[in-house]
Coordinates of C-alpha atoms in Angstrom, one line a residue:
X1 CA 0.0 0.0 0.0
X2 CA 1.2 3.5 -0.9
X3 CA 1.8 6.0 1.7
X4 CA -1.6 7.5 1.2
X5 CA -3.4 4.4 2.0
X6 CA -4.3 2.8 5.2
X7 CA -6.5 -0.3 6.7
X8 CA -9.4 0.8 9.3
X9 CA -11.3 -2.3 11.4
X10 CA -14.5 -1.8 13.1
X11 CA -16.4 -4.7 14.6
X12 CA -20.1 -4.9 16.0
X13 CA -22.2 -7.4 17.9
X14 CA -25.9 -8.7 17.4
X15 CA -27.8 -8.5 20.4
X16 CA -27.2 -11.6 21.6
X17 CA -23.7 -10.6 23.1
X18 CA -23.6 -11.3 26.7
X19 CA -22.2 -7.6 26.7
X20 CA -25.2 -6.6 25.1
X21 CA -27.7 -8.3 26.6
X22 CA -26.4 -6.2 30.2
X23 CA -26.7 -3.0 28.0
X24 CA -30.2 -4.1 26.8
X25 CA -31.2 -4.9 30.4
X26 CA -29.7 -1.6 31.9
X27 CA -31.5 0.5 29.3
X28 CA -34.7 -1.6 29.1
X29 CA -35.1 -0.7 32.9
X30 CA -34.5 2.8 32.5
X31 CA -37.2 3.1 30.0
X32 CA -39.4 1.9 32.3
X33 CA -38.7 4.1 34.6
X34 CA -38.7 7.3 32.5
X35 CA -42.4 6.2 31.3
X36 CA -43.4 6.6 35.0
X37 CA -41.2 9.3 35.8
X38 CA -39.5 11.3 33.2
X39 CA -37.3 13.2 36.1
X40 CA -36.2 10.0 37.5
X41 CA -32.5 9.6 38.5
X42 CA -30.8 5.9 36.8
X43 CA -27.6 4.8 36.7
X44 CA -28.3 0.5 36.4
X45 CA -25.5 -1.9 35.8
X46 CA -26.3 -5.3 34.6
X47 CA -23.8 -8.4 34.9
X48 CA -24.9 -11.7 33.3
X49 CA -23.0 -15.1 33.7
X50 CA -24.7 -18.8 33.7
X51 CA -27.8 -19.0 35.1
X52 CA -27.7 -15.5 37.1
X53 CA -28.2 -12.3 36.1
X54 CA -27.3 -9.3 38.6
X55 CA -28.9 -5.3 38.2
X56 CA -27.1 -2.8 40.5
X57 CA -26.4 0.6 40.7
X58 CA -28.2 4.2 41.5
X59 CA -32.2 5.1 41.3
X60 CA -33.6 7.5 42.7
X61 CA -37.6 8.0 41.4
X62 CA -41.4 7.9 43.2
X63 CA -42.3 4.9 40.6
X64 CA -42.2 1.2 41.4
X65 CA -40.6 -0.9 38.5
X66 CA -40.1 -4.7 38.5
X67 CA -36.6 -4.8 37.3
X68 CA -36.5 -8.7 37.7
X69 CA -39.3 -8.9 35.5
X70 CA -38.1 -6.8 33.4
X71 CA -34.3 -7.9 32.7
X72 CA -36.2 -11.5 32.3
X73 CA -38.4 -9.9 29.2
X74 CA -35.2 -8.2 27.8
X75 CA -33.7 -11.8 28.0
X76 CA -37.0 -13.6 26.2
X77 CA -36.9 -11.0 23.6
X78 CA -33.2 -11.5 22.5
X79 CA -33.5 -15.3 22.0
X80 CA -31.8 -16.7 24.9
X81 CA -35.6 -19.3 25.4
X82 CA -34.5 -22.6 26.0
X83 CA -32.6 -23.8 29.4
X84 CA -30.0 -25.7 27.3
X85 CA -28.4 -22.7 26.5
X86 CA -27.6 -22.0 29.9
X87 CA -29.1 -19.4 30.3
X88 CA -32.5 -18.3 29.8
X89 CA -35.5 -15.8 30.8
X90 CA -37.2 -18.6 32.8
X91 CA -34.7 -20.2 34.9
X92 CA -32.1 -17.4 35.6
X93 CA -32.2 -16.4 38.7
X94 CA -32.2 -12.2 39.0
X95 CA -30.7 -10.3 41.7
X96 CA -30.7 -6.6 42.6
X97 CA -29.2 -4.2 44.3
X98 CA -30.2 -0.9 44.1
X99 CA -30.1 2.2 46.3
X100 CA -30.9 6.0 45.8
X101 CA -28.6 8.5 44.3
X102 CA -25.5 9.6 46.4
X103 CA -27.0 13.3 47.6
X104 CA -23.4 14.5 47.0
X105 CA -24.0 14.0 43.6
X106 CA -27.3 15.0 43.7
X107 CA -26.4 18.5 45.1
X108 CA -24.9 19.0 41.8
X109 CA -27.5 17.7 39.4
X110 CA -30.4 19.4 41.5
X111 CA -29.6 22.5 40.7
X112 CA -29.0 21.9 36.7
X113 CA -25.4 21.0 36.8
X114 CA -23.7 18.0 35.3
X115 CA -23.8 14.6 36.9
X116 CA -20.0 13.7 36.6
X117 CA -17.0 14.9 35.0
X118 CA -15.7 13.7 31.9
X119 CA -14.9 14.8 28.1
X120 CA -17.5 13.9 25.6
X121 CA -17.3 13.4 21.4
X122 CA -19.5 13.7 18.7
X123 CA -18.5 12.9 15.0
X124 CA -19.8 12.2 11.7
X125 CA -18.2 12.3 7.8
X126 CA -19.2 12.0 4.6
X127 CA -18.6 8.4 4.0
X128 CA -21.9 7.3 4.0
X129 CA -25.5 8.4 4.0
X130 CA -25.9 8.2 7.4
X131 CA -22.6 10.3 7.8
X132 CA -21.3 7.7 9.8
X133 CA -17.4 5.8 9.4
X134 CA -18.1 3.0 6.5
X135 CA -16.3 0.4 9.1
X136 CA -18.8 0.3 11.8
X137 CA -22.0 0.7 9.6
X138 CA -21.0 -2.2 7.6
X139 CA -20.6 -4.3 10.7
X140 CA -23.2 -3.0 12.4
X141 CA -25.5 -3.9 9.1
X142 CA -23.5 -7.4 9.4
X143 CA -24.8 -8.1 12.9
X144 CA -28.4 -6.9 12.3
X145 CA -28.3 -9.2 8.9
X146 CA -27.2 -11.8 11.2
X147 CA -29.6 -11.5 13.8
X148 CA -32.6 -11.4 11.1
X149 CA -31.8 -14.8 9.8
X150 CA -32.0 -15.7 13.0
X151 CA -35.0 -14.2 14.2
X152 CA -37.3 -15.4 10.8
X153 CA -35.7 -18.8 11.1
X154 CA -34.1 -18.4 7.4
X155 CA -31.1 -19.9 8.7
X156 CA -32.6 -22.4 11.6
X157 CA -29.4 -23.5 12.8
X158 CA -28.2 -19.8 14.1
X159 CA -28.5 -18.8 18.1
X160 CA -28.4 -15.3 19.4
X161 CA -24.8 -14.9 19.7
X162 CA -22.6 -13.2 17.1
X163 CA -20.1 -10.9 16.2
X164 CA -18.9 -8.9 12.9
X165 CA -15.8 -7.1 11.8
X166 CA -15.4 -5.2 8.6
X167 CA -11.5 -3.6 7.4
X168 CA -11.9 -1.4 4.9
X169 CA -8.9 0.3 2.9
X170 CA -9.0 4.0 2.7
X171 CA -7.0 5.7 0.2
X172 CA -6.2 9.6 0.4
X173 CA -8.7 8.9 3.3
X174 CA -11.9 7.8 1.4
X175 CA -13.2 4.3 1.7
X176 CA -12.6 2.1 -1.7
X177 CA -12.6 -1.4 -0.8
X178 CA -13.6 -3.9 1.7
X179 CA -10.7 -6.0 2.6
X180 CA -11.6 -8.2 5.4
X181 CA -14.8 -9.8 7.1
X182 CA -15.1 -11.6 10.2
X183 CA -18.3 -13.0 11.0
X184 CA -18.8 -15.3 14.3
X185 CA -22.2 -16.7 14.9
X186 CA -23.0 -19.5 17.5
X187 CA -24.8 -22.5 16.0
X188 CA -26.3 -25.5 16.2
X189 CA -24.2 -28.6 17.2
X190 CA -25.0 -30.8 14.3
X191 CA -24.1 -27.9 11.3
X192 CA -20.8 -28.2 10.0
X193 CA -18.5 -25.2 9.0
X194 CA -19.1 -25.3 5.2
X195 CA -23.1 -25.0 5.2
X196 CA -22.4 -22.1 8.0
X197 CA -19.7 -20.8 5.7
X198 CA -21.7 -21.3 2.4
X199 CA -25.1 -19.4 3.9
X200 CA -23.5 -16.9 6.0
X201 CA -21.9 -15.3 2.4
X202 CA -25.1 -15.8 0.5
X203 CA -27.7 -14.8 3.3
X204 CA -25.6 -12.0 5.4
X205 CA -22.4 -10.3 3.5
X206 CA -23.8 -10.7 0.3
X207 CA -27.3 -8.7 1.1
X208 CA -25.4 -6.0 3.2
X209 CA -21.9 -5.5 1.6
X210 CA -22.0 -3.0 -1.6
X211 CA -20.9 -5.3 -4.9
X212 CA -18.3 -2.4 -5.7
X213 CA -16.5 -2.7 -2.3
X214 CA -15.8 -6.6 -2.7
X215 CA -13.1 -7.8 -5.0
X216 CA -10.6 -11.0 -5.7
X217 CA -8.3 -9.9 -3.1
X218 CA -11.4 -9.8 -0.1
X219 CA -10.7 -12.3 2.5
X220 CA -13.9 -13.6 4.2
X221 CA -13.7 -15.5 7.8
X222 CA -16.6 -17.0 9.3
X223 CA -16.2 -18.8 12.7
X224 CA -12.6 -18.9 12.5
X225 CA -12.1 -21.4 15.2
X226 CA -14.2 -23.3 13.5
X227 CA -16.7 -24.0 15.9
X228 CA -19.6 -21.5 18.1
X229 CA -21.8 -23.6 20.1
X230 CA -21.3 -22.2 23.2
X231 CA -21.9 -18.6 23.3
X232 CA -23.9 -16.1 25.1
X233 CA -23.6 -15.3 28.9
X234 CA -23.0 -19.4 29.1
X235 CA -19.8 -19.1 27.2
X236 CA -18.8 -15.2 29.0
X237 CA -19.5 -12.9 31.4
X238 CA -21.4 -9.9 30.5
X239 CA -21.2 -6.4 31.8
X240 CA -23.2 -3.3 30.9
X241 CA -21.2 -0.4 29.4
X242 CA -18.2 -3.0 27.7
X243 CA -18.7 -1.9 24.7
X244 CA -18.7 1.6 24.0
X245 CA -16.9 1.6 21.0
X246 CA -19.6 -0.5 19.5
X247 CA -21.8 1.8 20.4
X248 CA -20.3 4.9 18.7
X249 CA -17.8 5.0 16.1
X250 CA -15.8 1.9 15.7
X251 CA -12.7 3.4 17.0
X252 CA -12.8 5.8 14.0
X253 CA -13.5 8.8 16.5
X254 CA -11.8 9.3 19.8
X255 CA -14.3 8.2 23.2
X256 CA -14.5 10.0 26.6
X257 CA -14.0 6.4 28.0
X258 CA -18.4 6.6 29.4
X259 CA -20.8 3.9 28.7
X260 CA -24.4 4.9 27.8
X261 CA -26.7 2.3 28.8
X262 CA -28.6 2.9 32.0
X263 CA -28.2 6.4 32.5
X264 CA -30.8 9.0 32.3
X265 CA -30.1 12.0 30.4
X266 CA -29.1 14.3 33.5
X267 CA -25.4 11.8 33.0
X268 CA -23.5 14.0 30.3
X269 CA -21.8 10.8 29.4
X270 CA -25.1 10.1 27.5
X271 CA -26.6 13.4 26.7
X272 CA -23.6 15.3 25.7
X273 CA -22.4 12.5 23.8
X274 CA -25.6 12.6 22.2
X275 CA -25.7 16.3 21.4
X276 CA -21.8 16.4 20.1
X277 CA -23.3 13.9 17.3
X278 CA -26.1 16.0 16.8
X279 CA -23.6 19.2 16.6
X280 CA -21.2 17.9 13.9
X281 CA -23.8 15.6 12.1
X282 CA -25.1 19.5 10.9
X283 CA -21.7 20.9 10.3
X284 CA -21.4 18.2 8.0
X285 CA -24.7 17.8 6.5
X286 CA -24.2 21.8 6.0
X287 CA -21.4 21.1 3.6
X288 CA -19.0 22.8 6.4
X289 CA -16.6 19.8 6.4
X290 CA -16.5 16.6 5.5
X291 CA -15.6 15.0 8.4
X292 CA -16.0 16.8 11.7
X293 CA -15.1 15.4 16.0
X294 CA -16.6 18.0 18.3
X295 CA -15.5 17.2 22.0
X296 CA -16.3 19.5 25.3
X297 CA -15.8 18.7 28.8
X298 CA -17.7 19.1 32.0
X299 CA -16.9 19.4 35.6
X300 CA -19.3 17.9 38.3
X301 CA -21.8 20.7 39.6
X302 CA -21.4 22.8 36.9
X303 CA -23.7 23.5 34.5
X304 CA -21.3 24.9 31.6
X305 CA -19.3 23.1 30.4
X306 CA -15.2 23.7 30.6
X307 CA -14.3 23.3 27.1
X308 CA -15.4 22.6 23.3
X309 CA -13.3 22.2 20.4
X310 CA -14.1 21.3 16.9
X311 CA -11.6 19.6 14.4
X312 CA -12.1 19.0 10.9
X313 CA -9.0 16.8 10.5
X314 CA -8.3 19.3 7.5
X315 CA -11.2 19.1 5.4
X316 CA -13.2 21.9 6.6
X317 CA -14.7 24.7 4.1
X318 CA -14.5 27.9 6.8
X319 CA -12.4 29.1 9.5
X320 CA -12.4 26.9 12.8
X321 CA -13.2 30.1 14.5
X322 CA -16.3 30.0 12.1
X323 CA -17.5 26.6 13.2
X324 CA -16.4 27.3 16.7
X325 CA -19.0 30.4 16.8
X326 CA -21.6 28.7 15.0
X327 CA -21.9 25.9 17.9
X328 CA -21.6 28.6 20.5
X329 CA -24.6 30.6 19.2
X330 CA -26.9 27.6 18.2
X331 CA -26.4 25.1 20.9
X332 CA -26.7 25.4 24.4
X333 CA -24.8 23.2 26.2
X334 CA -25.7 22.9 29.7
X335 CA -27.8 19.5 30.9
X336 CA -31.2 21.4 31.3
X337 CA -30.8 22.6 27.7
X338 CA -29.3 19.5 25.9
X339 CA -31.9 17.7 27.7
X340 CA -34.4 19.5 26.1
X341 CA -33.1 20.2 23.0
X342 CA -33.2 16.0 22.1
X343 CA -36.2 15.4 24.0
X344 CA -34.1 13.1 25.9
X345 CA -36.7 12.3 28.8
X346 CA -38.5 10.0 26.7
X347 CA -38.3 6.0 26.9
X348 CA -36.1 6.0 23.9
X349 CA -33.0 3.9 24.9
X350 CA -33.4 0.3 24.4
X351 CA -33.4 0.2 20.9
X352 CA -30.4 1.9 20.8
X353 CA -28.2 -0.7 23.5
X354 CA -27.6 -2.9 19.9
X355 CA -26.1 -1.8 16.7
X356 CA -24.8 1.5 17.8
X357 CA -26.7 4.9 19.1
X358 CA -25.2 6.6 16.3
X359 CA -26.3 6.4 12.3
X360 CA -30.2 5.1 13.2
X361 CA -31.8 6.0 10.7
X362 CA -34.9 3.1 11.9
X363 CA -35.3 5.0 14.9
X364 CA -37.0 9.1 15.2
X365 CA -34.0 10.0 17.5
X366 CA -33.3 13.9 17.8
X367 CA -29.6 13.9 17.2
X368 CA -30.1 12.1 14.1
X369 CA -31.8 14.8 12.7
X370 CA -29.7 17.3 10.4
X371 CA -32.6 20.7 10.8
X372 CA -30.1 22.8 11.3
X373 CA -27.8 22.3 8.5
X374 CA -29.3 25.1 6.1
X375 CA -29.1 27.4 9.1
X376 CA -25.6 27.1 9.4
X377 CA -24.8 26.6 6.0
X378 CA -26.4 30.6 5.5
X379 CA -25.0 31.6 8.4
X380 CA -21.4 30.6 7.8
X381 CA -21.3 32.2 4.2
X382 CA -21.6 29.1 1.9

């Protein structure tokens, strides 16, 4: 490869993942919550393993939920139905601990300040429609593909378990070829490699993976040990909040190091992360760069937050100081305001803890939207 070309991986997960199935359990019981009481204070930690699944953390609301009840439904609805998998909605056995929120922290949030300290990013380029990296879309379309076959039984043999990875080869940094796939799915005992092999190209990459990105020198991997039986929280331990680079960019952005799942909007992990997206997804869809990573930081307490930056990694059409003035006019970024702003209050979440929070364009999310991008597009001279 010349010097102007490089290799960039991104991997996903179906919602099967043990990891994912504590995300989808964490956010499934905030959403439950928030229908009761929008204002209610969550910050839920799920760890599955064999036969036991575990929900701890912070809540603080006048609501009654029944969380076991609810991480067993999450459960149902992934797949994981039958006790021989070792783990199932009927027989695991649910434990919680829960207590309110620390009033030290809630000093803080009370009055409309930020819920933790931390650095937050929000990016989006013109690689594809959604303005999303092409690595993790493509393995996040993988996954989904993966799960489908699953789900309407076109590939009986499959079980909820699976993971993707796409490499794609960038050169003068724009996407031109797939170069590597890695797809993992657990399966039935009985199904050899080359019928899994055979239908997992025909039935998952084909459908998903554009004709004009695959060529003679592609390599395609599918179960590379050869053998997925035992997956699921059976086969690992799952905690909420382990993949976060899943659930944003694939690596292609940089991460604040803060899971999502199980926090209410008042955590600026979640909400600011949210509204970063939602900032350079319009600078981008306002023909202002064509790839864009806003970041700011907040202090606990504080309502404003202690820095914001945007970088255009050379691509941008105006000044920085432009872009820098168009977020300070447009967006507020306190809690109260973000909050607001992307209608955040809402039982939203659980959709989102599989195939990314970023690039859904199946679900009405506010910092999806690009309504702004005319605005600043006028406003910034173009």
């Amino acid at each position: 490869m010349s010097a102007s070309s490089f290799l960039f991986t991104s991997e996903s997960v179906t919602e099967g993942h043990p990891d994912k199935v504590a995300d989808q359990v964490s956010d499934a019981i905030l959403d439950a919550i928030l229908a009761k009481d929008p204002l209610g204070r969550v910050a839920v930690e799920t760890m599955v393993s064999t036969g036991i699944c575990i929900i701890a953390g912070e809540v603080t609301t006048d609501c009654y939920v029944e969380m076991p009840q609810v991480a067993r439904d999450v459960i149902e609805q992934v797949g994981y139905t039958r006790a021989k998998f070792g783990f199932d909605f009927e027989t695991v056995g649910v434990l919680s601990a829960i207590r309110p929120q620390s009033p030290d922290i809630a000093r803080g949030v009370n009055i409309g300040g930020a819920g933790d300290q931390g650095m937050m990013f929000g990016y989006a380029t013109t690689e594809t429609p959604e303005l999303m990296p092409m690595p993790i879309m493509l393995a996040h379309k993988l996954a989904r593909q993966l799960a489908t076959m699953r789900k309407k039984r076109l590939v009986d043999y499959l079980r909820p378990d699976g993971k993707t990875q796409v490499t794609v080869q960038y050169v003068d940094s724009k996407p031109v070829r797939v170069d590597k796939i890695v797809v993992s799915c657990q399966h039935r005992e009985d199904v050899g490699s080359d019928v899994i092999r055979a239908d997992v190209i025909e039935k998952v990459i084909a459908p998903v993976i554009p004709k004009g990105m695959l060529d003679d020198r592609t390599t395609i991997l599918v179960n590379p040990t050869g053998r997925f039986v035992r997956g699921g929280p059976h086969a690992d331990t799952g905690l909420t909040g382990r993949k976060i680079i899943v659930d944003t960019y694939g690596g292609m952005s940089r991460h604040g190091g803060g899971a999502f799942s199980g926090k209410d909007p008042t955590k600026v992990d979640r909400s600011a992360s949210y509204m970063m997206r939602y900032i350079a997804k319009n600078l981008v869809a306002a023909g202002l760069a064509e790839r864009v990573e806003v970041s700011v930081a907040y202090s606990i307490g504080e309502a404003n937050p202690l820095a914001c930056d945007v970088d255009t990694f050379g691509t941008g059409k105006v000044d920085k100081q432009v872009l820098l003035d168009l977020v300070r006019q447009h967006f507020n970024l306190t809690p109260a305001a973000m909050i607001e702003r992307l209608n955040l209050r809402r039982p939203q979440y659980l959709p989102l803890a599989a195939y990314g929070h970023f690039g859904r364009t199946d679900l009405p999310v506010a910092w999806e939207q690009t309504d702004l991008a005319e605005l600043l597009r006028a406003e910034a001279g173009l």
